[in-house]
Coordinates of C-alpha atoms and ligand atoms in Angstrom, one line a residue:
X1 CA -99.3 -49.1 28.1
X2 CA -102.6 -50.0 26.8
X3 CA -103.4 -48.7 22.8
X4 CA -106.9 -48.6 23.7
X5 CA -109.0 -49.0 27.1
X6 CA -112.5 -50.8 26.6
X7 CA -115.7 -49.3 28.3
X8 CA -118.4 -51.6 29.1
X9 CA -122.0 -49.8 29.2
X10 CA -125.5 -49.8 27.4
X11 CA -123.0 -50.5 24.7
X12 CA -119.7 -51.8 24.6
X13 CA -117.0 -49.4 23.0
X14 CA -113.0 -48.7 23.3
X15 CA -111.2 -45.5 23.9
X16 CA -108.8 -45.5 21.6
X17 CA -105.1 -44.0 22.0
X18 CA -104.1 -42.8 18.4
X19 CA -101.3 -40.9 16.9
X20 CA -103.4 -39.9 14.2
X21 CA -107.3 -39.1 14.9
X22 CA -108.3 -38.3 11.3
X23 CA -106.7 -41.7 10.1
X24 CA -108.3 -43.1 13.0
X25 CA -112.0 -41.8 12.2
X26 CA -111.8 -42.1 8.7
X27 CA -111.6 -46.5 9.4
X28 CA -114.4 -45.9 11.9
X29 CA -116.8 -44.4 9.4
X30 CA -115.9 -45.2 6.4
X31 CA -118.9 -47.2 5.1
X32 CA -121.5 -44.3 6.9
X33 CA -123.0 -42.3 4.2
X34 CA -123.2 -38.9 6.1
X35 CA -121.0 -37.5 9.4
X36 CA -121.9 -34.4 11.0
X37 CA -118.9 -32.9 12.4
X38 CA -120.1 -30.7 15.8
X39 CA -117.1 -28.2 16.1
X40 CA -116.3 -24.5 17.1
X41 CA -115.1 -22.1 14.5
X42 CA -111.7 -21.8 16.0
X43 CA -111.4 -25.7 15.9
X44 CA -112.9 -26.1 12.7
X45 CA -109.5 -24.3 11.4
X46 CA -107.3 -27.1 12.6
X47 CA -109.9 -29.9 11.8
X48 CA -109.8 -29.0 8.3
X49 CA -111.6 -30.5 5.8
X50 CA -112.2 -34.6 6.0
X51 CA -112.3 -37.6 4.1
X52 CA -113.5 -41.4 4.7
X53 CA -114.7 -43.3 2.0
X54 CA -117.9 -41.5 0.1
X55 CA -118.9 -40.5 3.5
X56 CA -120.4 -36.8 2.9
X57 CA -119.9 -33.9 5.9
X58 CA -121.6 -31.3 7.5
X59 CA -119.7 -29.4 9.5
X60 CA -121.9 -27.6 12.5
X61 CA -120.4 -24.6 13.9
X62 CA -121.3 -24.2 17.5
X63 CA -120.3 -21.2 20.1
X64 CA -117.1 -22.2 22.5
X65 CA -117.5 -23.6 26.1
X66 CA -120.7 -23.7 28.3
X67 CA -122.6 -21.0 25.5
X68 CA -122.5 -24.0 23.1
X69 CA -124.6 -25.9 25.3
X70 CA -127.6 -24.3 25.0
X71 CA -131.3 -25.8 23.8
X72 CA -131.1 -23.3 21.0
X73 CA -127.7 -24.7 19.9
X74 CA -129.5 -28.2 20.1
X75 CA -132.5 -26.9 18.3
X76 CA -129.8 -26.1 15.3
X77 CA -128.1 -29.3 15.9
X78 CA -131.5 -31.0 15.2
X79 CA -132.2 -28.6 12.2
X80 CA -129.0 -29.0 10.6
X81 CA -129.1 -33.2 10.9
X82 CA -132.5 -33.3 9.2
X83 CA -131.9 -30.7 6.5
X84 CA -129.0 -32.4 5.6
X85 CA -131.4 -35.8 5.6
X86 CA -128.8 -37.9 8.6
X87 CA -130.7 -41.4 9.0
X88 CA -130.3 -43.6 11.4
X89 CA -127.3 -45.0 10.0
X90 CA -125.4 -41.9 10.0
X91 CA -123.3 -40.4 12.5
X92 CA -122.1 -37.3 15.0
X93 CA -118.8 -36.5 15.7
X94 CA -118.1 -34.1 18.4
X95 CA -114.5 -32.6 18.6
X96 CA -113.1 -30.2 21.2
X97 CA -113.7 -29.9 25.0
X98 CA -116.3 -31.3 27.1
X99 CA -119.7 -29.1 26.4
X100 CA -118.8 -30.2 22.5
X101 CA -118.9 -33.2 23.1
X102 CA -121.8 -33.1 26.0
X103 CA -124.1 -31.6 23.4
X104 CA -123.0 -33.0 20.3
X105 CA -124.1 -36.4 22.1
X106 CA -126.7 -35.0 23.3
X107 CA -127.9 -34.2 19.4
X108 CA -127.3 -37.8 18.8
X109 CA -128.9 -39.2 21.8
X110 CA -132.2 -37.1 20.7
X111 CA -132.0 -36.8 16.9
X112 CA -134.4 -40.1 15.2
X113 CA -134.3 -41.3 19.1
X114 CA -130.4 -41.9 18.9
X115 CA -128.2 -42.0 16.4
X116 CA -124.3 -43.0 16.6
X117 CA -121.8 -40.9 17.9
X118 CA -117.9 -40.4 18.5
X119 CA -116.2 -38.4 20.8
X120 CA -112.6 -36.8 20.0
X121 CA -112.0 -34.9 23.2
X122 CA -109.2 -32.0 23.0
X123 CA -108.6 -31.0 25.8
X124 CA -107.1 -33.3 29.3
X125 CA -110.2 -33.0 31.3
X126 CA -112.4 -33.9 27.8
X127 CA -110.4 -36.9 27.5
X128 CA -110.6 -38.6 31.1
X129 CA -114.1 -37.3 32.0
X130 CA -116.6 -35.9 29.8
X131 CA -116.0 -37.7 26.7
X132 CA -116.4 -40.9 28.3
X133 CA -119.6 -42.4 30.1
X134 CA -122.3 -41.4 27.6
X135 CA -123.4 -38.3 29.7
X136 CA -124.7 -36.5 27.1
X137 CA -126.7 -33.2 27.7
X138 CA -127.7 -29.5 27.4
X139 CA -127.3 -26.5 29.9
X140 CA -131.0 -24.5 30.9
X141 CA -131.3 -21.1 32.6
X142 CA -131.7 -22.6 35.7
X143 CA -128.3 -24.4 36.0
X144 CA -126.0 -27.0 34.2
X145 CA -126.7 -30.3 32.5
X146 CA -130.1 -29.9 33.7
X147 CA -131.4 -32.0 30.2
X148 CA -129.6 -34.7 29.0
X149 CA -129.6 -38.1 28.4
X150 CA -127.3 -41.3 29.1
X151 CA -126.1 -42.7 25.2
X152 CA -122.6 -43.7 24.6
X153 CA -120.4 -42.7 21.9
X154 CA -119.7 -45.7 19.8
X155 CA -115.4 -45.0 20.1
X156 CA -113.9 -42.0 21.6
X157 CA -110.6 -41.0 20.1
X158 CA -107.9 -40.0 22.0
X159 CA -104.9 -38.1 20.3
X160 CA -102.5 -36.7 22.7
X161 CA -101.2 -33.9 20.1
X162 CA -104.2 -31.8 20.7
X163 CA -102.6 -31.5 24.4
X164 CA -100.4 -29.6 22.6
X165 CA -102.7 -26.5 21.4
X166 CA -103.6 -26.3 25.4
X167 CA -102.5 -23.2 27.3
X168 CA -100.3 -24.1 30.4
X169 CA -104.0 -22.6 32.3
X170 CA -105.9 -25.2 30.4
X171 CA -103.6 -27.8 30.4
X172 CA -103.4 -27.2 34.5
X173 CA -106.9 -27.3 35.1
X174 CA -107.8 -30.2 33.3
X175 CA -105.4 -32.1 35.7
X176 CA -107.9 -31.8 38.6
X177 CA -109.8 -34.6 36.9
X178 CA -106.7 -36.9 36.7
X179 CA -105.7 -35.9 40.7
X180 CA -109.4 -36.6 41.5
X181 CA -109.1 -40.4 39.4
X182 CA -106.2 -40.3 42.0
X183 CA -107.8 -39.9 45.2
X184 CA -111.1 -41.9 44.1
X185 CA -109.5 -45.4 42.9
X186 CA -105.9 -45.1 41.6
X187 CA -103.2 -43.8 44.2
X188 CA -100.4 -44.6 42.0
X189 CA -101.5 -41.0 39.8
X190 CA -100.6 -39.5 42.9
X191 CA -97.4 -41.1 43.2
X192 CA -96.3 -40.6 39.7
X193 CA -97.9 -36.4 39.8
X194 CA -95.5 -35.7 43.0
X195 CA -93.0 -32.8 42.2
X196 CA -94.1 -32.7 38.9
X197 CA -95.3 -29.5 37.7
X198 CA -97.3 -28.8 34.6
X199 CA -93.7 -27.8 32.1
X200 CA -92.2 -31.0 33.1
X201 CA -95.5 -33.4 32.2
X202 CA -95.7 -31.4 29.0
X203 CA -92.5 -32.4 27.6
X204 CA -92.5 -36.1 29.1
X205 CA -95.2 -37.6 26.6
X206 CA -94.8 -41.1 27.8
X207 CA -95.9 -39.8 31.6
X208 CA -99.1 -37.7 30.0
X209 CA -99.9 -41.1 28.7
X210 CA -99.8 -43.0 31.4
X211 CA -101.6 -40.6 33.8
X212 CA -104.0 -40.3 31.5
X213 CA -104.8 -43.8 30.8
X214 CA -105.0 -44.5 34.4
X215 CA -107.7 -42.3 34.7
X216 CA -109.4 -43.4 31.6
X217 CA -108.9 -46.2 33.2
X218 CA -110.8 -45.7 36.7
X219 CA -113.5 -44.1 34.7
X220 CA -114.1 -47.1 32.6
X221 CA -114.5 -49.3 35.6
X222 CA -116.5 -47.0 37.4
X223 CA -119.1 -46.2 34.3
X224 CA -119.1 -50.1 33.7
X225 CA -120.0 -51.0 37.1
X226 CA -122.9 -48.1 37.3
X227 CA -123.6 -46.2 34.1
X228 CA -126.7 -45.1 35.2
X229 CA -125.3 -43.1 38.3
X230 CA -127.8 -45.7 40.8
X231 CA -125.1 -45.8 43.3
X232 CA -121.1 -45.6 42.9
X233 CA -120.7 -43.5 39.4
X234 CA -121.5 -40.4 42.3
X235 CA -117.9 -40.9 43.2
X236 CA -116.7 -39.3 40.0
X237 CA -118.5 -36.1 41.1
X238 CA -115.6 -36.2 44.3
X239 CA -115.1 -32.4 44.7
X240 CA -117.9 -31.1 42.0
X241 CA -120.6 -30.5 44.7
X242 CA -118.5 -27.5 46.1
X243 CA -116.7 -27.1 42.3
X244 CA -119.8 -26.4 40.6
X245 CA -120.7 -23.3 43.3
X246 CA -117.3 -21.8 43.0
X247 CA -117.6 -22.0 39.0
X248 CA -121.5 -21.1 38.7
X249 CA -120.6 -17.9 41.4
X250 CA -117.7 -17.1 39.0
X251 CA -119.9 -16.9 36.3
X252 CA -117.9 -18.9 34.9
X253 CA -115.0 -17.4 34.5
X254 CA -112.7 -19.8 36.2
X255 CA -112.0 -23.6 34.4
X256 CA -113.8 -26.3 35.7
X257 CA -111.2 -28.1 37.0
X258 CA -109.6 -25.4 38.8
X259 CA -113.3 -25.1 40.7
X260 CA -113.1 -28.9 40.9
X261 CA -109.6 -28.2 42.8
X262 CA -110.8 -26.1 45.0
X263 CA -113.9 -28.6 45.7
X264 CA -111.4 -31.1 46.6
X265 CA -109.6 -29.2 48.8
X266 CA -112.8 -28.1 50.5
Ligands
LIG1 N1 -118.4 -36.5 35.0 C1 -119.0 -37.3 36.0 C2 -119.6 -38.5 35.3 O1 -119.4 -38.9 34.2 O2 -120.3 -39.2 36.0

């Protein structure tokens, strides 16, 4: 099993499978100066406060899921990095699900023109789609990810313990991103998912792994081979089109990935 999967973009960076994130980040960023650390209040509990080096942090509290991408939570973003005085040598970190880590890039993508990142996805569907890519970007009235910008994190961080925190609901829906990694490119996740079910997975930590760094994997290759979305990245939207209209007429009240089941099915 790979210890870390290498993603080949506008910049070249590695998804790295750790045991222990904040050991991980602290080598990262150890010689940056200052880290702004985008989080929710609920996860800023468990992140705690961190150390590397002299770096200094800021910790940004943003609202939870889809709320937290907002242009006025990016205006605060913005505020926060230049009141603090972040330079261009300084860096983001965005930690928790995917709109943390969409607009916490985003921030960096825009703040001084771009400014380094890292994503530490912690949730499934985080971790195999939205933390990796550099799709960065902010939700407007009008519909999702409407602004945004492509700029990749400079590592993401993969600890499989934050699984752990996940409701069986959660953990559930962010499978329809490693069944759609299935269908698009790696049939074997199909094999290795069949009569499973989501208690089984969650005790066998060696399967979770592999699942999902096969579909780390299939994103890698696909970003690589069009980062940009000119012509094949559209495959990683397989079952989104319908997914996005189940989850935008649910206001929102279903998970993405169970919409994104549903789209498949469709
Ligand atoms: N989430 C789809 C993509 O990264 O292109």
């Amino acid at each position: 099993m790979p210890h870390k999967i290498s993603v080949h973009a506008e910049r070249d960076y590695e998804v790295l499978f750790t045991q222990d994130w904040k050991v991980s980040l602290s080598e990262l960023i150890s010689e940056r100066s200052r880290c702004a650390v985008v989080v929710t209040q609920a996860m800023r509990e468990q992140v705690g406060n961190l150390e590397a080096g002299d770096c200094e942090f800021t910790y940004c509290i943003v609202p939870d899921g889809e709320e937290g991408k907002s242009p006025q939570v990016l205006l605060q973003l913005w505020d926060w990095l230049a009141a603090a005085g972040f330079t261009r040598s300084d860096i983001v970190v965005g930690i928790g699900g995917g709109a943390i880590t969409d607009i916490a890039g985003f921030a960096a993508a825009t703040y001084l023109r771009g400014i380094d990142w890292v994503a530490i996805p912690t949730s499934i569907a985080g971790a195999v789609d939205a933390a990796i890519g550099g799709k960065t970007g902010a939700n407007l009235d009008y519909g999702k990810n409407l602004v945004g910008s492509f700029h990749s994190p400079i590592a993401v961080l993969v600890d499989l313990a934050w699984f752990e925190t996940l409701s069986d609901r959660d953990f559930a829906a962010g499978f329809a991103e490693v069944i759609k990694c299935g269908f698009i490119s790696d049939g074997e996740i199909l094999t290795l998912l069949k009569g499973q079910t989501v208690g089984a997975i969650r005790k066998d930590s060696a399967l979770l792994l592999d699942l999902v760094s096969r579909s780390v994997q299939v994103k890698a290759v696909v970003v690589g081979s069009d980062f940009k979305e000119s012509f094949n990245r559209e495959i990683l939207n397989y079952g989104h089109t319908f997914g996005h209209a189940v989850e935008k007429h649910s206001s929102y009240q279903l998970r993405h990935g169970e919409c994104v089941s549903i789209g498949m099915a469709f």
